[in-house]
PDB file of C-alpha atoms and ligand atoms in Angstrom:
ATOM      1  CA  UNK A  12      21.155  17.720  16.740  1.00 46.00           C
ATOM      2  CA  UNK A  13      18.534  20.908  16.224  1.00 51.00           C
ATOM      3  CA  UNK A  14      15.271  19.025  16.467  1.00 63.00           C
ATOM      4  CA  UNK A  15      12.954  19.961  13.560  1.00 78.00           C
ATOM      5  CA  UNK A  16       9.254  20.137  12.815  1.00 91.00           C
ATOM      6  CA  UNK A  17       8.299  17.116  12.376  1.00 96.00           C
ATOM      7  CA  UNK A  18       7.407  15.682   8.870  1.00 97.00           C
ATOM      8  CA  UNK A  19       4.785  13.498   8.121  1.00 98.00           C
ATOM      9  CA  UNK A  20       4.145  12.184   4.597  1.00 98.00           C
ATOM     10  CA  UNK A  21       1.375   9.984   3.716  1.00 98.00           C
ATOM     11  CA  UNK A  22       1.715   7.075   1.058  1.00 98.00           C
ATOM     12  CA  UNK A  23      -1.841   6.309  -0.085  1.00 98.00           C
ATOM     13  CA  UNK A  24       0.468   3.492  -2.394  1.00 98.00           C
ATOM     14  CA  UNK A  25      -2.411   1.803  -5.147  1.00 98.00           C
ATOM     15  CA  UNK A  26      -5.272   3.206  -2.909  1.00 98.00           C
ATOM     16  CA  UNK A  27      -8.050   5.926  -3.863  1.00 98.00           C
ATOM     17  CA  UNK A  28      -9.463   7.154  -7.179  1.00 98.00           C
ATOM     18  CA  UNK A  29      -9.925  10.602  -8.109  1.00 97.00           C
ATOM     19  CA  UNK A  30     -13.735  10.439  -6.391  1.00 98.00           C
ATOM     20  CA  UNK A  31     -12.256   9.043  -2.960  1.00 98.00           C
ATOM     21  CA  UNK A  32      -9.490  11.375  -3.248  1.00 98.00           C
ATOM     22  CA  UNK A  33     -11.175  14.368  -3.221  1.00 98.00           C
ATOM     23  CA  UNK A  34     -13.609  13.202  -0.441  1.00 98.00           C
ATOM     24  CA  UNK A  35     -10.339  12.704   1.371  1.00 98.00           C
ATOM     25  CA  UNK A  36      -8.915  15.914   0.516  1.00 98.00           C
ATOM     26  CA  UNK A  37     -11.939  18.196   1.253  1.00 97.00           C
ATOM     27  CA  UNK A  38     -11.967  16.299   4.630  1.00 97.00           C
ATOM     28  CA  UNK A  39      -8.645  17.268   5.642  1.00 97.00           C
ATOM     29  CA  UNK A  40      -8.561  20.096   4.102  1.00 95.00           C
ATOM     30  CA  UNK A  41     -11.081  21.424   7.004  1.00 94.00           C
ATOM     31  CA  UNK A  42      -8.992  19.721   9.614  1.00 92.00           C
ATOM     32  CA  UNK A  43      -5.808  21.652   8.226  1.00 83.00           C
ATOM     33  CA  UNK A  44      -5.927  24.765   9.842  1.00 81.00           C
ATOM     34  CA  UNK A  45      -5.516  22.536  13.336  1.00 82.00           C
ATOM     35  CA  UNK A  46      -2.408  20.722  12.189  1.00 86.00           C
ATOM     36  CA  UNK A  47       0.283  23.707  12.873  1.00 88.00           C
ATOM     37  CA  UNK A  48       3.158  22.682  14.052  1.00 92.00           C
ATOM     38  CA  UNK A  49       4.254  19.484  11.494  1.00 95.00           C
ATOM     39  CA  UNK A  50       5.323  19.511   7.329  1.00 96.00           C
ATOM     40  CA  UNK A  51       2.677  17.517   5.552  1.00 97.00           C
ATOM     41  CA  UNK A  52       2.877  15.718   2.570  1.00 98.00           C
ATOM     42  CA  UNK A  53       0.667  13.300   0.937  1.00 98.00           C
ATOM     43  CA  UNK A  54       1.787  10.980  -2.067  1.00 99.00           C
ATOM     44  CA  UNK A  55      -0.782   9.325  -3.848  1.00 98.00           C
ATOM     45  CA  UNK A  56      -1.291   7.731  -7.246  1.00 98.00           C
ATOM     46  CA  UNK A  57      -0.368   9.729 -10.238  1.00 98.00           C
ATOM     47  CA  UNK A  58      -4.345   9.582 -11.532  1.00 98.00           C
ATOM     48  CA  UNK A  59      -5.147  12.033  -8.426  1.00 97.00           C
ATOM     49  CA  UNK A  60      -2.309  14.229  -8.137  1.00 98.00           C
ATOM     50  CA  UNK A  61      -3.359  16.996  -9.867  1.00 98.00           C
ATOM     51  CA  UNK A  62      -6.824  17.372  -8.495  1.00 98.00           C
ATOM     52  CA  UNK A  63      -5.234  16.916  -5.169  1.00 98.00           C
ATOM     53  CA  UNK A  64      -2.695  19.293  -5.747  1.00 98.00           C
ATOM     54  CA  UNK A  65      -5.627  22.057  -6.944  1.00 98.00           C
ATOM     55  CA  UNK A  66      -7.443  21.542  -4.122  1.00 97.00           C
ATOM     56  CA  UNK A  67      -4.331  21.659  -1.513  1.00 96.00           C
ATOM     57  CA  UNK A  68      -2.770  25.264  -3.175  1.00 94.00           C
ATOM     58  CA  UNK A  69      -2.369  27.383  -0.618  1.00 89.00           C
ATOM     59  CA  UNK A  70      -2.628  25.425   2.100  1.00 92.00           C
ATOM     60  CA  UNK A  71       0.294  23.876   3.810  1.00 92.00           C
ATOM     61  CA  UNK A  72      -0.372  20.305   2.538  1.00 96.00           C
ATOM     62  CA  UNK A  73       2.056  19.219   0.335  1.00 97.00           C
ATOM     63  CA  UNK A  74       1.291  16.909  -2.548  1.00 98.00           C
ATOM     64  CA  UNK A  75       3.684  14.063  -3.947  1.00 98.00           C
ATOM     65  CA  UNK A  76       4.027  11.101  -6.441  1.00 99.00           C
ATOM     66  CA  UNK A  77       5.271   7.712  -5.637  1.00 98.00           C
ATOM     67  CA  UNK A  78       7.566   6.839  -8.249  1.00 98.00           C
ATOM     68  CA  UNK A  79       9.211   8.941 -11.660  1.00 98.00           C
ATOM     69  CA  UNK A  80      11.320   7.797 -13.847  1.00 98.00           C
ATOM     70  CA  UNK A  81      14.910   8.658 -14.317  1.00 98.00           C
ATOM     71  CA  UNK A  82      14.769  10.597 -17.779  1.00 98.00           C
ATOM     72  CA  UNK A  83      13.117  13.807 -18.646  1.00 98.00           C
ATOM     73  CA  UNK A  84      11.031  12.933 -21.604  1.00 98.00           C
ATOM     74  CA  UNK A  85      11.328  10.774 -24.417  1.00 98.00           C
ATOM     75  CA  UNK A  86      10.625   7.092 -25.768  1.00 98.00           C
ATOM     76  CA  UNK A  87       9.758   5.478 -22.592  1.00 98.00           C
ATOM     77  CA  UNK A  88       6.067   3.643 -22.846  1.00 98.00           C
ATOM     78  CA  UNK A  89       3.973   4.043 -19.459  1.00 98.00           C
ATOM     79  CA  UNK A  90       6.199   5.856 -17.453  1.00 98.00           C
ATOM     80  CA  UNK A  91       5.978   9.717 -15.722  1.00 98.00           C
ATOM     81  CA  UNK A  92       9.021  12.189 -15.850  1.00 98.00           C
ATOM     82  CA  UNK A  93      10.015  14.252 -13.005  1.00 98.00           C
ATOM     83  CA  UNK A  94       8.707  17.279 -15.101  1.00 98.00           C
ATOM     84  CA  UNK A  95       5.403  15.961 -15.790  1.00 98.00           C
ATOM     85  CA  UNK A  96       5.096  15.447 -12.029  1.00 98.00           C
ATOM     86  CA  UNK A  97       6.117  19.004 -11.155  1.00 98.00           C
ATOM     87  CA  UNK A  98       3.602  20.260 -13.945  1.00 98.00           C
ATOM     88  CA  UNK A  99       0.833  18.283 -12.038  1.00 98.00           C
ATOM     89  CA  UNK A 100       1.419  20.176  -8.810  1.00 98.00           C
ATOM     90  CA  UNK A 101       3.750  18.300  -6.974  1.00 98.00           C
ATOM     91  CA  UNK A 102       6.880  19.218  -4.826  1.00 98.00           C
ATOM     92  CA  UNK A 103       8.199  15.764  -3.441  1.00 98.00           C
ATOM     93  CA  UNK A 104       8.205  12.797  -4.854  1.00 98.00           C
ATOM     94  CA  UNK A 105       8.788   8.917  -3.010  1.00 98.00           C
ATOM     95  CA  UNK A 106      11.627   7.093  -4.613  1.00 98.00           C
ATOM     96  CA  UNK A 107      12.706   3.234  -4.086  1.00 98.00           C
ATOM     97  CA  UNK A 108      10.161   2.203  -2.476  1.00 98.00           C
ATOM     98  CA  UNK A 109      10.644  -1.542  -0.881  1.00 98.00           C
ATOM     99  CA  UNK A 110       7.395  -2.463  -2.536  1.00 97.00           C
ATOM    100  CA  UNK A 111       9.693  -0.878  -5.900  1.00 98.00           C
ATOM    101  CA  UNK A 112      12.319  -2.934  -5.097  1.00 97.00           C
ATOM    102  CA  UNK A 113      10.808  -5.949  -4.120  1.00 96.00           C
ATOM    103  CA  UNK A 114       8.210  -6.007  -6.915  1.00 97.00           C
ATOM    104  CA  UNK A 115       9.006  -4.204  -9.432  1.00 96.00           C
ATOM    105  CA  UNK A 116      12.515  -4.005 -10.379  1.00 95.00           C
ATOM    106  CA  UNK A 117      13.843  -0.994  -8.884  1.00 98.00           C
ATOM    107  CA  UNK A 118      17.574  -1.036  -8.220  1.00 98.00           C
ATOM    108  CA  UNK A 119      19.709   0.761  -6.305  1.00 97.00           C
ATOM    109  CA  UNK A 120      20.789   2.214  -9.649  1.00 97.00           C
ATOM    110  CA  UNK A 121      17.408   3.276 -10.848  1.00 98.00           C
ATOM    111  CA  UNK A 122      16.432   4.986  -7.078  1.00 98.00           C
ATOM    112  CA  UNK A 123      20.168   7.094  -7.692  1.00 98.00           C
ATOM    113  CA  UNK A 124      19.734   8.126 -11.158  1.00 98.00           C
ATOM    114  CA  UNK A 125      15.698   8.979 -10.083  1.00 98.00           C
ATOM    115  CA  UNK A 126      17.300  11.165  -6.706  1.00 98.00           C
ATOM    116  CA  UNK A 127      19.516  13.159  -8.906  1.00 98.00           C
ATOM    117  CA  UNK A 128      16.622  13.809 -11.304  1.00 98.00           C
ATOM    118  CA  UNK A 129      14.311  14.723  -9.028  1.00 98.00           C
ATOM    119  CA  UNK A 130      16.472  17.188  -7.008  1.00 98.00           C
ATOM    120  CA  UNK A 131      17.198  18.728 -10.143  1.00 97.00           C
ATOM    121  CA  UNK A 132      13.900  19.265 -10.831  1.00 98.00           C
ATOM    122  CA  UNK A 133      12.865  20.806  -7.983  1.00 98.00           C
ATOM    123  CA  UNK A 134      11.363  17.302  -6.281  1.00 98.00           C
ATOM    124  CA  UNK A 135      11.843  16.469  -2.768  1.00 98.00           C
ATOM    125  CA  UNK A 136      12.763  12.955  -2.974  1.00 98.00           C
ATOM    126  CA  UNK A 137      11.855  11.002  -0.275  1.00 98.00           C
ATOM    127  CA  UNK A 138      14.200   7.766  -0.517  1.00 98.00           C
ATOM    128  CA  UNK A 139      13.063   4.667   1.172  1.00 98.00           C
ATOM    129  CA  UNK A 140      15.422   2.193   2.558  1.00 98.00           C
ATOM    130  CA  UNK A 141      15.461  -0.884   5.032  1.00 98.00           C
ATOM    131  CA  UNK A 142      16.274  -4.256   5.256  1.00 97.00           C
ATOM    132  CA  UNK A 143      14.244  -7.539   5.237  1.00 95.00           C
ATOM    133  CA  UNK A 144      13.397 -10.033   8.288  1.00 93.00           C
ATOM    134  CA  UNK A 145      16.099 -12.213   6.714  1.00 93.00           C
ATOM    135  CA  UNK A 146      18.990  -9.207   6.578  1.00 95.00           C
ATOM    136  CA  UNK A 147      17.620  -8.105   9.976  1.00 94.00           C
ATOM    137  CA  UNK A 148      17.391 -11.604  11.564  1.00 91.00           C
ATOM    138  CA  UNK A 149      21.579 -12.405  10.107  1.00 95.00           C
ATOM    139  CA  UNK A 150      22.324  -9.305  11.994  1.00 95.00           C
ATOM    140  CA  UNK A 151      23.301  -7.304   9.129  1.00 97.00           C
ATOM    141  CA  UNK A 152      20.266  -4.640   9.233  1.00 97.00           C
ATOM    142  CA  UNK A 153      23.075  -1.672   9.688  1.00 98.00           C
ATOM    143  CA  UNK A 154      25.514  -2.685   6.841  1.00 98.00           C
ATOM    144  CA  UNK A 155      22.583  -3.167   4.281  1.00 98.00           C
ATOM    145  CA  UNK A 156      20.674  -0.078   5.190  1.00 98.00           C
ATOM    146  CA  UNK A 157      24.641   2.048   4.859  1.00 98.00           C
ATOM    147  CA  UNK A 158      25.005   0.544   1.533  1.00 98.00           C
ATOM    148  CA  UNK A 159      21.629   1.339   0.319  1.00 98.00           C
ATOM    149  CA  UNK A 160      22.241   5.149   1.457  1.00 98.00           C
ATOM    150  CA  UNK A 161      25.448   5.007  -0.112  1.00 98.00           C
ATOM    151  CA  UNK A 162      24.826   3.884  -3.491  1.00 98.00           C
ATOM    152  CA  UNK A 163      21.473   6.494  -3.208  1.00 98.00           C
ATOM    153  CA  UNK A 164      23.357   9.553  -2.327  1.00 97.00           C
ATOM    154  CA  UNK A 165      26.886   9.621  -2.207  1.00 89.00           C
ATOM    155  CA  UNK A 166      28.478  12.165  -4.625  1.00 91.00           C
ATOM    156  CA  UNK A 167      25.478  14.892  -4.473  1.00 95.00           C
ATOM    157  CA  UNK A 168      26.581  18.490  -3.317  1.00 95.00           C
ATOM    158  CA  UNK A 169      26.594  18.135   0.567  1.00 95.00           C
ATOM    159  CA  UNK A 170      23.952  21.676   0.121  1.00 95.00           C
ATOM    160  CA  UNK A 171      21.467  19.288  -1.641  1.00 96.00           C
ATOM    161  CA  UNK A 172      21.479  17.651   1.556  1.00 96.00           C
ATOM    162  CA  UNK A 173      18.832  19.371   2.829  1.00 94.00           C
ATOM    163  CA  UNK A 174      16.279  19.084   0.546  1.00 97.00           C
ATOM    164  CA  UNK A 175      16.452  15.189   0.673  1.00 97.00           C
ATOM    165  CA  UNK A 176      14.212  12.927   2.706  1.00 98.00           C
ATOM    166  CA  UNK A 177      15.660   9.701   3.715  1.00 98.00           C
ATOM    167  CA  UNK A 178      12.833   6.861   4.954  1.00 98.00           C
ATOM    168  CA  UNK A 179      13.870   3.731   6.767  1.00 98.00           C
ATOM    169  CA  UNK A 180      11.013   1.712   6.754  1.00 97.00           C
ATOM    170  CA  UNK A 181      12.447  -2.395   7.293  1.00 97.00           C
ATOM    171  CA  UNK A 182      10.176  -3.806   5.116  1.00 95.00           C
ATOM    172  CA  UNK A 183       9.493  -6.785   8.387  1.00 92.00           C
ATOM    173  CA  UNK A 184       7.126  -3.608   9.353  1.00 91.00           C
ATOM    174  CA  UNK A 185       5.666  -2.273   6.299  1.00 89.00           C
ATOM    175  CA  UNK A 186       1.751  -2.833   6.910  1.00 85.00           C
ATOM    176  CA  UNK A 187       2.292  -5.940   8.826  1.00 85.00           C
ATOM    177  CA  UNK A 188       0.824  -4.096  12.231  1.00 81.00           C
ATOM    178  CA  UNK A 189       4.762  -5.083  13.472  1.00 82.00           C
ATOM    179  CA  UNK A 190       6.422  -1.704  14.200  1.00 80.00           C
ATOM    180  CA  UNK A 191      10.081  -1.575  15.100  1.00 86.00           C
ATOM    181  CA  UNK A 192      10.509  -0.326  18.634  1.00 93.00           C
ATOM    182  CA  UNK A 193      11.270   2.885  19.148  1.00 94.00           C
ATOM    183  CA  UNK A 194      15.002   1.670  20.377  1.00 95.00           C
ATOM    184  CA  UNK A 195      15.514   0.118  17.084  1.00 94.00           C
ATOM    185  CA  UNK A 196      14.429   2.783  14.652  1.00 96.00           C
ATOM    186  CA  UNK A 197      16.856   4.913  16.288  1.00 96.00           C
ATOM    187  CA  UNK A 198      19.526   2.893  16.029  1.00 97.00           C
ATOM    188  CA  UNK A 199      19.199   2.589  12.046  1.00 97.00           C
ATOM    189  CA  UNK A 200      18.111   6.027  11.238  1.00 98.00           C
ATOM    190  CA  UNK A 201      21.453   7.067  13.220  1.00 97.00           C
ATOM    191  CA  UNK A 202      23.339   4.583  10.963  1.00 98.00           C
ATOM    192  CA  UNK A 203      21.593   6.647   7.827  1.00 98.00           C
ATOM    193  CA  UNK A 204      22.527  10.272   9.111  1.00 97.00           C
ATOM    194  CA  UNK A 205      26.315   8.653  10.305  1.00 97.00           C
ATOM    195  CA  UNK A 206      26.531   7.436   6.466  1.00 97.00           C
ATOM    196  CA  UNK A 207      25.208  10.719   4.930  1.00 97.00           C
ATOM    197  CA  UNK A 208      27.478  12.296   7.370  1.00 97.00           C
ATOM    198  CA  UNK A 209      30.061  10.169   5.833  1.00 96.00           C
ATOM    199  CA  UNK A 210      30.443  11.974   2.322  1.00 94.00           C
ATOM    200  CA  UNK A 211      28.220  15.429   3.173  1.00 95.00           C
ATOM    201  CA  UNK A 212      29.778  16.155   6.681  1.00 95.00           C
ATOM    202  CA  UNK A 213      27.742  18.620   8.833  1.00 95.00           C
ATOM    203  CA  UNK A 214      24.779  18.929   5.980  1.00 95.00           C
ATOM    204  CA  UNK A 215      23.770  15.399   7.584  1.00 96.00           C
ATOM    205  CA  UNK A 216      22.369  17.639   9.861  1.00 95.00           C
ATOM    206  CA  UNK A 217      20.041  19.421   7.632  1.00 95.00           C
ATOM    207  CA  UNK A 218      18.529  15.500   6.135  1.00 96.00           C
ATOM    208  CA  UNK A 219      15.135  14.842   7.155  1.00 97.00           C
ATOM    209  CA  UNK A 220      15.308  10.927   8.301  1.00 98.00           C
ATOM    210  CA  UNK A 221      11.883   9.492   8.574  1.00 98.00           C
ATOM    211  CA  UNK A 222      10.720   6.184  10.364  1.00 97.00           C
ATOM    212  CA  UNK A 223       7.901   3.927   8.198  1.00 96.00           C
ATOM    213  CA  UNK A 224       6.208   1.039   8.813  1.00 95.00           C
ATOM    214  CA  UNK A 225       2.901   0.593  10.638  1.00 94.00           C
ATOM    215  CA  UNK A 226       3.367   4.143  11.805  1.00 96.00           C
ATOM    216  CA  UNK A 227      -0.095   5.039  13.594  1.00 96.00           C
ATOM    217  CA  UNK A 228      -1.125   8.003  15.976  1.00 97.00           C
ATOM    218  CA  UNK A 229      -0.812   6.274  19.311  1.00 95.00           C
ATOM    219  CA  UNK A 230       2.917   5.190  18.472  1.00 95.00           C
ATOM    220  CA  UNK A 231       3.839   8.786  16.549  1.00 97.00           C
ATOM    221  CA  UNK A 232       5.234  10.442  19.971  1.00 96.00           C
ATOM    222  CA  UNK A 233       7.431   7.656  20.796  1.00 96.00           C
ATOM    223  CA  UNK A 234       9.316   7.095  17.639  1.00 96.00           C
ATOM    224  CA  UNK A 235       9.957  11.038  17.672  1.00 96.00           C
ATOM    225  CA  UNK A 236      10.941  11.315  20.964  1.00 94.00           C
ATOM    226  CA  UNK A 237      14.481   9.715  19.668  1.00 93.00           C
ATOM    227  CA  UNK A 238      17.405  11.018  18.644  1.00 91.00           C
ATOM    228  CA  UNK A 239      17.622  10.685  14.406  1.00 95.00           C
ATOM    229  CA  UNK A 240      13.815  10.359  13.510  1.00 97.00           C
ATOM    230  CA  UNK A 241      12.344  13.974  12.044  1.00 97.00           C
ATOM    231  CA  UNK A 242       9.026  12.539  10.996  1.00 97.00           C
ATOM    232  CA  UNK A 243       7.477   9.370   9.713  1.00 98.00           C
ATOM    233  CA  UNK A 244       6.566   7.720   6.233  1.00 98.00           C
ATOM    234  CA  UNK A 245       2.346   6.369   6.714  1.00 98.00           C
ATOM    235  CA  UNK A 246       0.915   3.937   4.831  1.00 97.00           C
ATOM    236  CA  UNK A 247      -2.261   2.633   6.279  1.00 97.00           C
ATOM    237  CA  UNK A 248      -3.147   5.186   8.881  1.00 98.00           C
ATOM    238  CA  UNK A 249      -2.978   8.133   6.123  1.00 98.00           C
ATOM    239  CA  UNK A 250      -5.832   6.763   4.293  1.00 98.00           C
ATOM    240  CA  UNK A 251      -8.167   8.626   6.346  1.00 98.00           C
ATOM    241  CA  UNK A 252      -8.437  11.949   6.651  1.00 97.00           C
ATOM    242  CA  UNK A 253      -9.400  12.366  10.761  1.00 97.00           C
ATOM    243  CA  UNK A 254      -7.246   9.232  11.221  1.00 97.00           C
ATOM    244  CA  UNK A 255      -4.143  11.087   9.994  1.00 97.00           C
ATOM    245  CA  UNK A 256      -5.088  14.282  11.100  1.00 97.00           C
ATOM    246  CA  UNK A 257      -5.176  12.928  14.636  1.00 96.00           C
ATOM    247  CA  UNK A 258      -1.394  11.193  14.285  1.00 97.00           C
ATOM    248  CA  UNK A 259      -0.384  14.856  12.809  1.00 97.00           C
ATOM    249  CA  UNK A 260      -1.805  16.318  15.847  1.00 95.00           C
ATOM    250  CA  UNK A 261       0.403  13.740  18.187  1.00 95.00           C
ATOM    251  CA  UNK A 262       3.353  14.064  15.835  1.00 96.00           C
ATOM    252  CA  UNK A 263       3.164  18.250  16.425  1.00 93.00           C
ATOM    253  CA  UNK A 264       2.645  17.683  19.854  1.00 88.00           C
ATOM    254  CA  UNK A 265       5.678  15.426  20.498  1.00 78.00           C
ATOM    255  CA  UNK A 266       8.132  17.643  18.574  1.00 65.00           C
TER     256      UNK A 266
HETATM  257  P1  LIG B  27       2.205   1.013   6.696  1.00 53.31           P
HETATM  258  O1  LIG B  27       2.163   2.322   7.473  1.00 53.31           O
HETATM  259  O2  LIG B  27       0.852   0.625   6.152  1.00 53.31           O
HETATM  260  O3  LIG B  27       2.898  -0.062   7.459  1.00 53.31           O
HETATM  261  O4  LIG B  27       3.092   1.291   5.375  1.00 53.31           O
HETATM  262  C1  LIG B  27       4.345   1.855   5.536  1.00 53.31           C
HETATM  263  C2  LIG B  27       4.856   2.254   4.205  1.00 53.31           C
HETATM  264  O5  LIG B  27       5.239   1.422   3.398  1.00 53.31           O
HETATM  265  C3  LIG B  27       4.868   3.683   3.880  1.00 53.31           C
HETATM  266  O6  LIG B  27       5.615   3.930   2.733  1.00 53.31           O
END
């Protein structure tokens, strides 16, 4: 397996208005020019994205959303289309979320008709998986996880492959300060690339897999030092700006 830059996307999830945002932003933006070596992305809430997104053009940081929904336009109270995303700046966008699944509603039907939208719209989807401590604890964290990546991705053109993100975060880890070991993240992120590999044969190779879930800069170098994981998906250490410029810095230097 070619081992990539790494990727690092932050999730800033129901955190930061447009103020703290651009505090953030103008931060980081001054610690950017030291943080060669890794893909950056930073998803936060639809409010900010387009002053984020002014403020990061032309400069390396990416900006994303953290949900779309799974039509274009039309009668759909409250929600954001893929386009409207796009016209805000963005190039990636987080899709299926556990925190989706588990509390709002998404499906595993929803997060496959939002992954073909967004790729045809020019999105980098980042698609979340993982299992719960139940699945995990019965044994079954492989089988779920292959099922979720099937029912997410089978059927796209393998050379769409490698402009999708997959993130296994098991949602025992998300923010809970409980990180899978290195040893274990491995195992499941190989069990996502063996599945893509599955239907899209060698373009498996080209699918960023990220690790999330309590992802912070002194645990960065381990988790890429494996096998499968090309970045990581960071919730609570991306919220500030020297705190995730410093795990940047560790990811570049592990890769
Ligand atoms: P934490 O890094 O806060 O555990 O959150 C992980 C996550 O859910 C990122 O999407």
């Amino acid at each position: 397996m070619v081992k990539r830059r790494p990727f690092i996307a932050g999730n800033w999830k129901m955190n930061k208005v447009t103020g703290e945002a651009l505090a953030f932003a103008r931060e980081f933006k001054a610690l950017a020019p030291e943080l060669q070596g890794a893909d950056i992305a930073i998803c936060a809430p639809f409010t900010c994205l387009a002053a984020l997104a002014e403020i990061f053009r032309d400069t390396p940081v990416a900006v994303g959303a953290q949900n779309m929904f799974y039509e274009r336009s039309g009668a759909y109270t409250g929600e954001i289309s893929p386009d409207m995303i796009v016209d805000a700046g963005c190039s990636a966008v987080i899709i299926g979320h556990s925190e989706r699944r588990e509390i709002l509603g998404e499906t595993d039907e929803t997060v496959r008709r939002k992954t073909r939208l967004a790729l045809e719209t020019g999105l980098r989807p980042i698609v979340c998986v993982g299992e719960t401590l139940a699945v995990r604890e019965a044994g079954r964290a492989a089988p779920h996880v292959r099922a979720q990546v099937e029912k997410a991705l089978a059927g796209l053109d393998p050379a769409a492959m490698s402009r999708v993100t997959v993130a296994y975060e098991p949602i025992w880890a998300i923010g809970t300060g409980r990180v899978a070991t290195a040893a274990d993240a491995q195992e499941i992120c190989a069990v996502v690339r063996g599945t893509i590999a599955g239907f899209a044969g060698a373009a498996a190779g080209e699918t960023y897999i990220l690790y999330g879930g309590s992802v912070k800069a002194d645990n960065i170098a381990e988790l890429l030092g494996t096998g499968d994981i090309d970045g990581a998906l960071v919730g609570g250490a991306s919220l500030k700006a020297a705190e995730f410029a410093e795990l940047i810095r560790r990811a570049a230097g592990a890769a």
